[in-house]
XYZ file of C-alpha atoms in Angstrom:
468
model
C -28.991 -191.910 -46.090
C -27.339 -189.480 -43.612
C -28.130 -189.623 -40.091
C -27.134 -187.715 -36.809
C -28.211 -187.367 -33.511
C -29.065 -184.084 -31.952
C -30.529 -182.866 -28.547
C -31.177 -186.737 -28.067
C -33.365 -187.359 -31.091
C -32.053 -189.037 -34.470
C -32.681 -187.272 -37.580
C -31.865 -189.035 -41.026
C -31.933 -187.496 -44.088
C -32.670 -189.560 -47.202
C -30.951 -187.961 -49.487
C -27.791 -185.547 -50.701
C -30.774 -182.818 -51.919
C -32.499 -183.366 -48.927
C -29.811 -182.701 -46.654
C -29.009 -179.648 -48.683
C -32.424 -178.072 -48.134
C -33.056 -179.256 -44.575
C -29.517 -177.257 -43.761
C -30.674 -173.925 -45.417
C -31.380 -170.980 -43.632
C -35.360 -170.569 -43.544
C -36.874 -168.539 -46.586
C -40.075 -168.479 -47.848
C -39.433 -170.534 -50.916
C -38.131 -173.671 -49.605
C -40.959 -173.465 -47.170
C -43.564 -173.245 -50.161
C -41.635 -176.085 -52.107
C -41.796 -178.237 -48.441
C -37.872 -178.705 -48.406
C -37.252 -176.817 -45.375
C -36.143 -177.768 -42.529
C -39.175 -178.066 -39.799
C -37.491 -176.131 -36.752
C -34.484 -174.741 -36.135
C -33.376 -177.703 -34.118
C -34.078 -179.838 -37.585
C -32.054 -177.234 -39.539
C -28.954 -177.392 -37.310
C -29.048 -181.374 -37.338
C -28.689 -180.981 -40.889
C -25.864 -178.618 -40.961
C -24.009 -180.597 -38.176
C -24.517 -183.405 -40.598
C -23.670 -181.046 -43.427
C -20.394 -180.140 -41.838
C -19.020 -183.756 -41.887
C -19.896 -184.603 -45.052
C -16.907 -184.760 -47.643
C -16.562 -182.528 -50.190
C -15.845 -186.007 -52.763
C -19.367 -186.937 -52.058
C -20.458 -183.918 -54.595
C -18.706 -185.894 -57.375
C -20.382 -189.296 -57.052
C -23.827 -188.101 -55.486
C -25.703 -185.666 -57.958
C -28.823 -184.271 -56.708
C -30.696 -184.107 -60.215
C -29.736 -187.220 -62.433
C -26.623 -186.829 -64.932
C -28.991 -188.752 -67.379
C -31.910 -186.259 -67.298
C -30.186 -182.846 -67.071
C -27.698 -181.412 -69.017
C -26.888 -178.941 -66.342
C -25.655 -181.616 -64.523
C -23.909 -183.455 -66.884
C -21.738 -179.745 -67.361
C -21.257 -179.522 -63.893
C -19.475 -182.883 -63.780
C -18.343 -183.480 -67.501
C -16.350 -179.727 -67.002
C -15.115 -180.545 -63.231
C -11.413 -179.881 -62.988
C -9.829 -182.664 -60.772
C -6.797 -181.093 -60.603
C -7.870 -177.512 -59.146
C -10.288 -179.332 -56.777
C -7.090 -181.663 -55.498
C -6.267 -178.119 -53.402
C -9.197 -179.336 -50.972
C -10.267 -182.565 -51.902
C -9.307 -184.106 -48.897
C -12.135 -181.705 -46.325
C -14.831 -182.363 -45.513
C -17.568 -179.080 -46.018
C -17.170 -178.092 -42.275
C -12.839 -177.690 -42.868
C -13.876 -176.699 -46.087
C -15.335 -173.624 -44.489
C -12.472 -173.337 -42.008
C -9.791 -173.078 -44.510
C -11.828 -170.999 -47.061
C -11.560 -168.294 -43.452
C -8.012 -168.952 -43.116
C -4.793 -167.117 -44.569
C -4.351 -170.084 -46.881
C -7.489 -169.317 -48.864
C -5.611 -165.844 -50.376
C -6.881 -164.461 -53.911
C -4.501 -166.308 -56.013
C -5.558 -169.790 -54.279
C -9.404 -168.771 -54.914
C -8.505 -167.809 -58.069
C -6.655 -171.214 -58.754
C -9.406 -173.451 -56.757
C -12.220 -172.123 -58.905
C -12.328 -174.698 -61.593
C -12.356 -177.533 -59.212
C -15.274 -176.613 -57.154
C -18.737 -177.870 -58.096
C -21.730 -175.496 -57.276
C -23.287 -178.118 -54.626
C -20.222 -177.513 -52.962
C -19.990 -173.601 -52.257
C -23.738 -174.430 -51.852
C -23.090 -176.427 -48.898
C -19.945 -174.445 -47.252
C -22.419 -171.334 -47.839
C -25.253 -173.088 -44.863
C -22.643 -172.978 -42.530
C -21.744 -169.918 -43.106
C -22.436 -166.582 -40.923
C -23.255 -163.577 -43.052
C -19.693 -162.064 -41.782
C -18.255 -165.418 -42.996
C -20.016 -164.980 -46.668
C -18.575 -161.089 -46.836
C -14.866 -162.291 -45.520
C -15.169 -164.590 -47.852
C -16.531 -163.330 -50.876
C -13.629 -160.380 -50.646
C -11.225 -162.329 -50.948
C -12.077 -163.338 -54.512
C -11.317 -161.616 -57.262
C -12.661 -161.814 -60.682
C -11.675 -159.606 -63.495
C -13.567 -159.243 -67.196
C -13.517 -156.750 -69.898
C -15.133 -155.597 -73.226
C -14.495 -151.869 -73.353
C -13.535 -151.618 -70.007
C -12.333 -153.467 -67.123
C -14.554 -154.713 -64.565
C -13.817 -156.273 -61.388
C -10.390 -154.608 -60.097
C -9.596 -154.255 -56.678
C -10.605 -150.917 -55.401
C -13.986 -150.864 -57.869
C -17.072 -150.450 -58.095
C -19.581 -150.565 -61.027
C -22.711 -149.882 -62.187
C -25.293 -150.883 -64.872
C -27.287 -147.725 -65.855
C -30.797 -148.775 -66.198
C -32.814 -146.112 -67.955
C -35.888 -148.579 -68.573
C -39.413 -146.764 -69.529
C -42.552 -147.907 -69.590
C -43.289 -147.373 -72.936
C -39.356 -147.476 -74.319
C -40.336 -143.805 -75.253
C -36.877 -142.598 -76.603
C -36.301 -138.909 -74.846
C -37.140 -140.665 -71.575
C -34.511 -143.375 -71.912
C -31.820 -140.992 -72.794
C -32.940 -138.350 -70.203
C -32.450 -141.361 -67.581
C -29.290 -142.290 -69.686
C -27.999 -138.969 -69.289
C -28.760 -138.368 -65.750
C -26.814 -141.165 -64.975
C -23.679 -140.629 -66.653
C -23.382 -137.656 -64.966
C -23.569 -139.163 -61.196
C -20.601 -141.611 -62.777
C -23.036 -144.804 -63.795
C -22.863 -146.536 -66.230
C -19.312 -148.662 -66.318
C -20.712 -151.784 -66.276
C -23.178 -151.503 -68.900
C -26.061 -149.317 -70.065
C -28.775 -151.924 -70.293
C -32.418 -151.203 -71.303
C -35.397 -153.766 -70.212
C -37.207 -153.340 -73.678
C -41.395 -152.994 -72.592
C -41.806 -154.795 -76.212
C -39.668 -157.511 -77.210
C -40.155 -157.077 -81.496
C -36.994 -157.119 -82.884
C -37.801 -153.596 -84.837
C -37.708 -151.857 -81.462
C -34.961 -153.943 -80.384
C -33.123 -152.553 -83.093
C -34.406 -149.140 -82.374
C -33.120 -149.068 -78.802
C -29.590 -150.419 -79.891
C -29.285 -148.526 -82.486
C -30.112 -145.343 -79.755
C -28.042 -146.337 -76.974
C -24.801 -147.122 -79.233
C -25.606 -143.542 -81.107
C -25.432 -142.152 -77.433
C -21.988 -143.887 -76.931
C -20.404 -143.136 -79.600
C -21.503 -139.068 -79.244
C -20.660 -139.069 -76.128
C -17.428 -141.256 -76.548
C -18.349 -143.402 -73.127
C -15.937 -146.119 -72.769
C -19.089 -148.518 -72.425
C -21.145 -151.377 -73.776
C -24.898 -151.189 -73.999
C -27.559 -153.864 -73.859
C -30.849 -154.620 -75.013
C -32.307 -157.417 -72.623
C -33.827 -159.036 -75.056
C -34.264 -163.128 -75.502
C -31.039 -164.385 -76.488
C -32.808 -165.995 -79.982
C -33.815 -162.636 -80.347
C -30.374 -161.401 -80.632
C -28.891 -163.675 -82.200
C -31.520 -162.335 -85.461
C -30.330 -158.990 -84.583
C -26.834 -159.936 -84.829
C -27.744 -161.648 -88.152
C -29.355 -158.008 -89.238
C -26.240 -155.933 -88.257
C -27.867 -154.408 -84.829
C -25.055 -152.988 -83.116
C -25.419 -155.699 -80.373
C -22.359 -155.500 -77.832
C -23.299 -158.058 -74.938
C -26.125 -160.853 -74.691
C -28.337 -161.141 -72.714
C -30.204 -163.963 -71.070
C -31.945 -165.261 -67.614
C -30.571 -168.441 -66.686
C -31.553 -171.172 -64.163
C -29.721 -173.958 -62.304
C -31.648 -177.030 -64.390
C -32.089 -177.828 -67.627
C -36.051 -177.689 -67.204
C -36.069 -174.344 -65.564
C -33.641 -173.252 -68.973
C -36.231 -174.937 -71.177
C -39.238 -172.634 -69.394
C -37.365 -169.553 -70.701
C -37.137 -171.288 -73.790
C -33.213 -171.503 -74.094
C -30.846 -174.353 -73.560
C -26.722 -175.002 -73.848
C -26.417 -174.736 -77.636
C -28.845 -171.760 -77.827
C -26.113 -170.098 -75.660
C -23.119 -171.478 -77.619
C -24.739 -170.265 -80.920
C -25.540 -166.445 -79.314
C -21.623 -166.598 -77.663
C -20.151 -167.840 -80.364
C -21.763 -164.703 -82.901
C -20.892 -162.388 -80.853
C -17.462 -162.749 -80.056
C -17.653 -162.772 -84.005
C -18.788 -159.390 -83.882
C -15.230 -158.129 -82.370
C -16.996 -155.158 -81.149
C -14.766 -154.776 -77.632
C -11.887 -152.576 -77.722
C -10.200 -154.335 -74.263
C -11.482 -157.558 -74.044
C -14.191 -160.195 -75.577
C -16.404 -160.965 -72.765
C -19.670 -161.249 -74.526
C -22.694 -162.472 -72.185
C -24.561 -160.792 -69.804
C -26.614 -163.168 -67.160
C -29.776 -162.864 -64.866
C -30.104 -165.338 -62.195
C -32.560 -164.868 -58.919
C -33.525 -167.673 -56.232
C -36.973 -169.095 -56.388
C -37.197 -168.982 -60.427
C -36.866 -172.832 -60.376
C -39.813 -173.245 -58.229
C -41.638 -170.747 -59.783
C -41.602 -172.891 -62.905
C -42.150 -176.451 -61.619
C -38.570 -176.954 -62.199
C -37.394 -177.187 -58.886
C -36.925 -180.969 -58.321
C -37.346 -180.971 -54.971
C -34.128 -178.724 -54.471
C -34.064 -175.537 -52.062
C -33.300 -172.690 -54.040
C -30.297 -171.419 -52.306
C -28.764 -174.378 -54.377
C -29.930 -174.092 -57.369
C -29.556 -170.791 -57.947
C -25.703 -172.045 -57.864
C -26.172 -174.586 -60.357
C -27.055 -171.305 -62.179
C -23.309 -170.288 -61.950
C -22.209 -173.400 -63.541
C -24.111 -172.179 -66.132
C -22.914 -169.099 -66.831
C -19.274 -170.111 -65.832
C -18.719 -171.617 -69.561
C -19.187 -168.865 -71.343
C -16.567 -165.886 -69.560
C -19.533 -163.353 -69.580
C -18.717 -160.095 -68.705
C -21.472 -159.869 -65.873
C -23.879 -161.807 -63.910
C -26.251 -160.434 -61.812
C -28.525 -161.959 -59.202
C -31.843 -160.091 -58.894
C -31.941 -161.412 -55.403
C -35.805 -159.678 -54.475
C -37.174 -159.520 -57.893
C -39.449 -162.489 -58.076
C -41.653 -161.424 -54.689
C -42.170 -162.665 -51.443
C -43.449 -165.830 -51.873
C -39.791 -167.002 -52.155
C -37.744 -164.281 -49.976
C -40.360 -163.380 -47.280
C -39.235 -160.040 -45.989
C -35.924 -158.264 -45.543
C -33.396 -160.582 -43.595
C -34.303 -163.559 -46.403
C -33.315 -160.848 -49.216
C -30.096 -159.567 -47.374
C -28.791 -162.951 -46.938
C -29.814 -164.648 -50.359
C -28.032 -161.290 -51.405
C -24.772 -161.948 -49.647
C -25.324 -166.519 -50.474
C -25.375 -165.060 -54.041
C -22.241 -163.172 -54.362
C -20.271 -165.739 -52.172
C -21.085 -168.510 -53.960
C -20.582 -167.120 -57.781
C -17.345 -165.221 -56.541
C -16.176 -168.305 -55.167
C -17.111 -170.178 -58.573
C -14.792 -167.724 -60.599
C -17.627 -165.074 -61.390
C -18.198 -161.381 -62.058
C -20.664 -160.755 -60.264
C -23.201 -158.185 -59.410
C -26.282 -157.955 -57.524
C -29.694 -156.069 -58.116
C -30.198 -154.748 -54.324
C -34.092 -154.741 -55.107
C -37.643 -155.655 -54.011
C -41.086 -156.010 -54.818
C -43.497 -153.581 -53.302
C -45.509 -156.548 -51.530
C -42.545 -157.900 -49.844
C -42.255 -157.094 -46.331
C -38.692 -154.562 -46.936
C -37.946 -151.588 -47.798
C -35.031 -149.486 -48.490
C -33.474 -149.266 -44.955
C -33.079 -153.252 -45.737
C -31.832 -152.096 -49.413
C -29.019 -149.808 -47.799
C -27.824 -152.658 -45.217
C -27.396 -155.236 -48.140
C -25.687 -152.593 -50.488
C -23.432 -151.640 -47.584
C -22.478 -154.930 -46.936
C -22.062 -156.319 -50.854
C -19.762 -153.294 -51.335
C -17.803 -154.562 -48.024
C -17.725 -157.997 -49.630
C -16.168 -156.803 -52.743
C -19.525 -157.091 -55.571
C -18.401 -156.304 -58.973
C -21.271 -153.849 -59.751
C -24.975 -152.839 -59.168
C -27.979 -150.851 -60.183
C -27.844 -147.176 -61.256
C -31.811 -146.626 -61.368
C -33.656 -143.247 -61.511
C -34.551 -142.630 -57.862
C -34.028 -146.139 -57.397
C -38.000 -147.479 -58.685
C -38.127 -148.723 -61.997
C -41.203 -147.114 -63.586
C -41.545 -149.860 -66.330
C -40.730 -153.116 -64.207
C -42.132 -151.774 -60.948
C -39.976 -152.540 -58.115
C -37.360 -150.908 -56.274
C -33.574 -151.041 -56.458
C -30.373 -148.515 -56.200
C -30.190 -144.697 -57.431
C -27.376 -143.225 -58.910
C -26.605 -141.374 -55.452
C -26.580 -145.013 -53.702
C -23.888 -145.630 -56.219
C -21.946 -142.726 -55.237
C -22.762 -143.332 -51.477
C -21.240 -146.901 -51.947
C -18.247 -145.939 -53.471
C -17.667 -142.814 -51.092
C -17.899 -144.269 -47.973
C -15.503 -147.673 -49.092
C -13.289 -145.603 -51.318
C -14.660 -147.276 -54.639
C -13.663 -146.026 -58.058
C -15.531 -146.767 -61.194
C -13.848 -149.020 -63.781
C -10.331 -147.381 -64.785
C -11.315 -146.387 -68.656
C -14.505 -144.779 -67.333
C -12.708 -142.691 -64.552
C -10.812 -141.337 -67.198
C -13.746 -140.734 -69.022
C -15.160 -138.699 -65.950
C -12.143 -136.905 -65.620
C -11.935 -135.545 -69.193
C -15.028 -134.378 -69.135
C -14.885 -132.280 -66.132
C -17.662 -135.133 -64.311
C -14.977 -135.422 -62.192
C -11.638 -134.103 -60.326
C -8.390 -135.732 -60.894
C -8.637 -137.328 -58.118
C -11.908 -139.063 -59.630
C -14.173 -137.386 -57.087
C -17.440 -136.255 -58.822
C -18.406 -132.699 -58.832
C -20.918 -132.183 -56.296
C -24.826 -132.278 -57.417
C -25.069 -128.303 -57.420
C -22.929 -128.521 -60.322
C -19.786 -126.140 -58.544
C -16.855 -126.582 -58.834
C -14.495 -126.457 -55.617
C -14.129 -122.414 -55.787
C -17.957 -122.248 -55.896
C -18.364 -121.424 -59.386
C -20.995 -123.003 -61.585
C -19.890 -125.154 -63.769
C -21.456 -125.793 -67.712
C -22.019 -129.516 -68.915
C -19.693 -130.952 -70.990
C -20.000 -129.449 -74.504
C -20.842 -133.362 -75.909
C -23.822 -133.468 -73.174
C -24.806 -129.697 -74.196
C -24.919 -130.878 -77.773
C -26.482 -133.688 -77.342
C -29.467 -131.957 -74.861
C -30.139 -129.199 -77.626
C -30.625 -132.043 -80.865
């Protein structure tokens, strides 16, 4: 039980979860789930409450049972007592304090990361501002590689995300294409397959990693297929570089996309077998998003802003190369309009940065949520001020197979313009040799001139590649 008075009325909350919620900022899907806090006056009771609670509580007082979920029983089994001695004496509201203080510098992040539990950057995240979560956030850094390196200072990435609607081959390479040259593409080129048969699977791998090797892109390319689908593709010799999988903060909500921890081990474990990176051997790729648990009954009376940590711990075991929260994806009925998105946006990248992550964010939404891009450009802005390890290059930002929106290739190269963002260092060069960009890794400008005003030809690989 904690209890606190406020504005002369006592409010009690019955329980570690239910303090948790009550203390979230309002969005639509804690509302739905009937977590939320019932005013504002409720909401800052909790957080007052929240603020004094200490951060040791997290280890004794799990909010889903250790004997019922095994995401639980990783979060605690894998806690590092001795990184988490750094702080162990705060409470969340000092917690919060020092994380803003000169202390909290990248190699102490860095070094705290193993000893904080997701509940807890949960917690410190409700009593944060949204210039708190970007101070933060930017302070963290996390770096990963596979044919190139992702995540140091001064970068920005992007995943190049050529889907189609009916994986029809010249349109995913004419998206492919486009993108490369506006500089996307670091990160990963990853297709959302329309069918998920392993034959056109295969097909699409076999495409993209034809393209890469033409083209010589210092790259990896996904197929975002189910992981036990790749793991059969793996066993067929599909040139498969990353897995992929979605991935939810309880082990019911990982049982609805029909995957669990050894499914993950199994797909990790075969292909780091592969040896297929030239730099490094992070292997996964991970999709999170708030409101999946509650979409799928799975929620156990948690908000979602929590959860979708729990997610983290998650992916935290297995070094991917990229995680990305597709923060407006699932629809309104769980991030209501604009301000939810933008701050779920910047709670996401705070509290898997925080937790030792790579990670990136889809800037997106669905066309029935009350947004649009003017809320799309203030959350970009902001993410790229907060550090985020990559985002979305899509065609004219709308994704013609899934059907929402998300970022172009030009918000890319507005992002990294206006902050002074370079791509990932082996794709620079990349740019640079073949005349996609100046030595100074500025891209050409879209008329295709050079700076004397001359026109200048695509790159005889891209020339080749356009006329077969």
């Amino acid at each position: 039980m904690f209890a606190i008075a406020a504005g002369g009325t006592q409010y009690r909350f019955d329980a570690l979860k239910t303090l948790l919620a009550k203390a979230s900022p309002l969005r639509a899907g804690d509302a739905l789930a009937g977590v939320a806090a019932a005013n504002a006056t409720e909401r800052v009771a909790a957080q007052m409450a929240l603020a004094d609670l200490p951060l040791k509580r997290f280890l004794t007082d799990a909010i889903i049972p250790y004997e019922t979920d095994e995401v639980t029983r990783l979060i605690i089994d894998g806690h590092d007592a001795q990184a988490f001695s750094a702080v162990a004496s705060l409470t969340v509201g000092e917690f919060r304090d020092w994380l803003l203080s000169e202390d909290a510098g990248t190699a102490a992040l860095t070094a705290l990361a193993p000893g904080l539990m997701p509940e807890m950057v949960a917690a410190v995240s409700k009593l944060c501002r949204n210039q708190d979560l970007i101070a933060i956030a930017a302070k963290c850094n996390v770096v990963t590689r596979f044919r190139g390196t992702l995540g140091l200072p001064g970068r920005l990435s992007a995943r190049l995300q050529p889907n189609h609607p009916t994986d029809d081959s010249k349109g995913i390479l004419a998206s492919t294409i486009d993108g490369l040259l506006l500089g996307s593409g670091d990160a990963v080129i990853g297709i959302n397959p329309a069918s998920d048969s392993p034959e056109r699977c295969h097909e699409l791998l076999s495409l993209l990693d034809d393209l890469r090797q033409r083209l010589e892109v210092p790259t990896q390319t996904c197929v975002l297929t189910h992981v036990t689908t790749a793991i059969g593709l793996m066993e067929r010799g599909a040139p498969v570089d990353l897995v992929f999988q979605s991935i939810g903060g309880t082990e019911a909500l990982n049982r609805s996309f029909a995957v669990d921890l050894a499914t993950l081990r199994e797909s990790h474990d075969a292909a780091r077998s592969l040896k297929r990176g030239t730099v490094g051997d992070n292997v996964m790729y991970f999709e999170t998003g708030q409101g999946s648990a509650l979409s799928a009954n799975a929620h156990h009376g948690c908000d979602q802003q929590t959860l979708e940590a729990r997610a983290y711990a998650v992916a935290r075991v297995f070094a991917p190369l990229l995680v990305n929260t597709v923060v407006g994806l699932i629809g309104p009925e769980y991030l209501r309009d604009g301000k939810e998105i933008i701050r779920a946006g910047l709670e996401d990248h705070f509290c898997g940065k925080l937790l030792g992550l790579p990670m990136g964010c889809d800037v997106c939404y669905t066309n029935h949520a009350a947004a649009d891009q003017d809320d799309m450009d203030t959350l970009l802005t902001l993410l790229t001020a907060a550090g985020v390890t990559y985002i979305m290059g899509v065609p004219g930002a709308d994704d013609v197979m899934l059907n929402y929106q998300s970022t172009s290739f030009h918000d890319l190269l507005y992002a990294r313009t206006l902050f002074d963002r370079k791509p990932a260092p082996e794709f620079e060069a990349w740019l640079v040799r073949m005349g996609l960009a100046d030595a100074h890794g500025r891209m050409r400008d879209e008329s295709g001139r050079d700076e004397s005003g001359r026109t200048k030809s695509l790159p005889a690989p891209f020339a080749a590649l356009l006329k077969s």
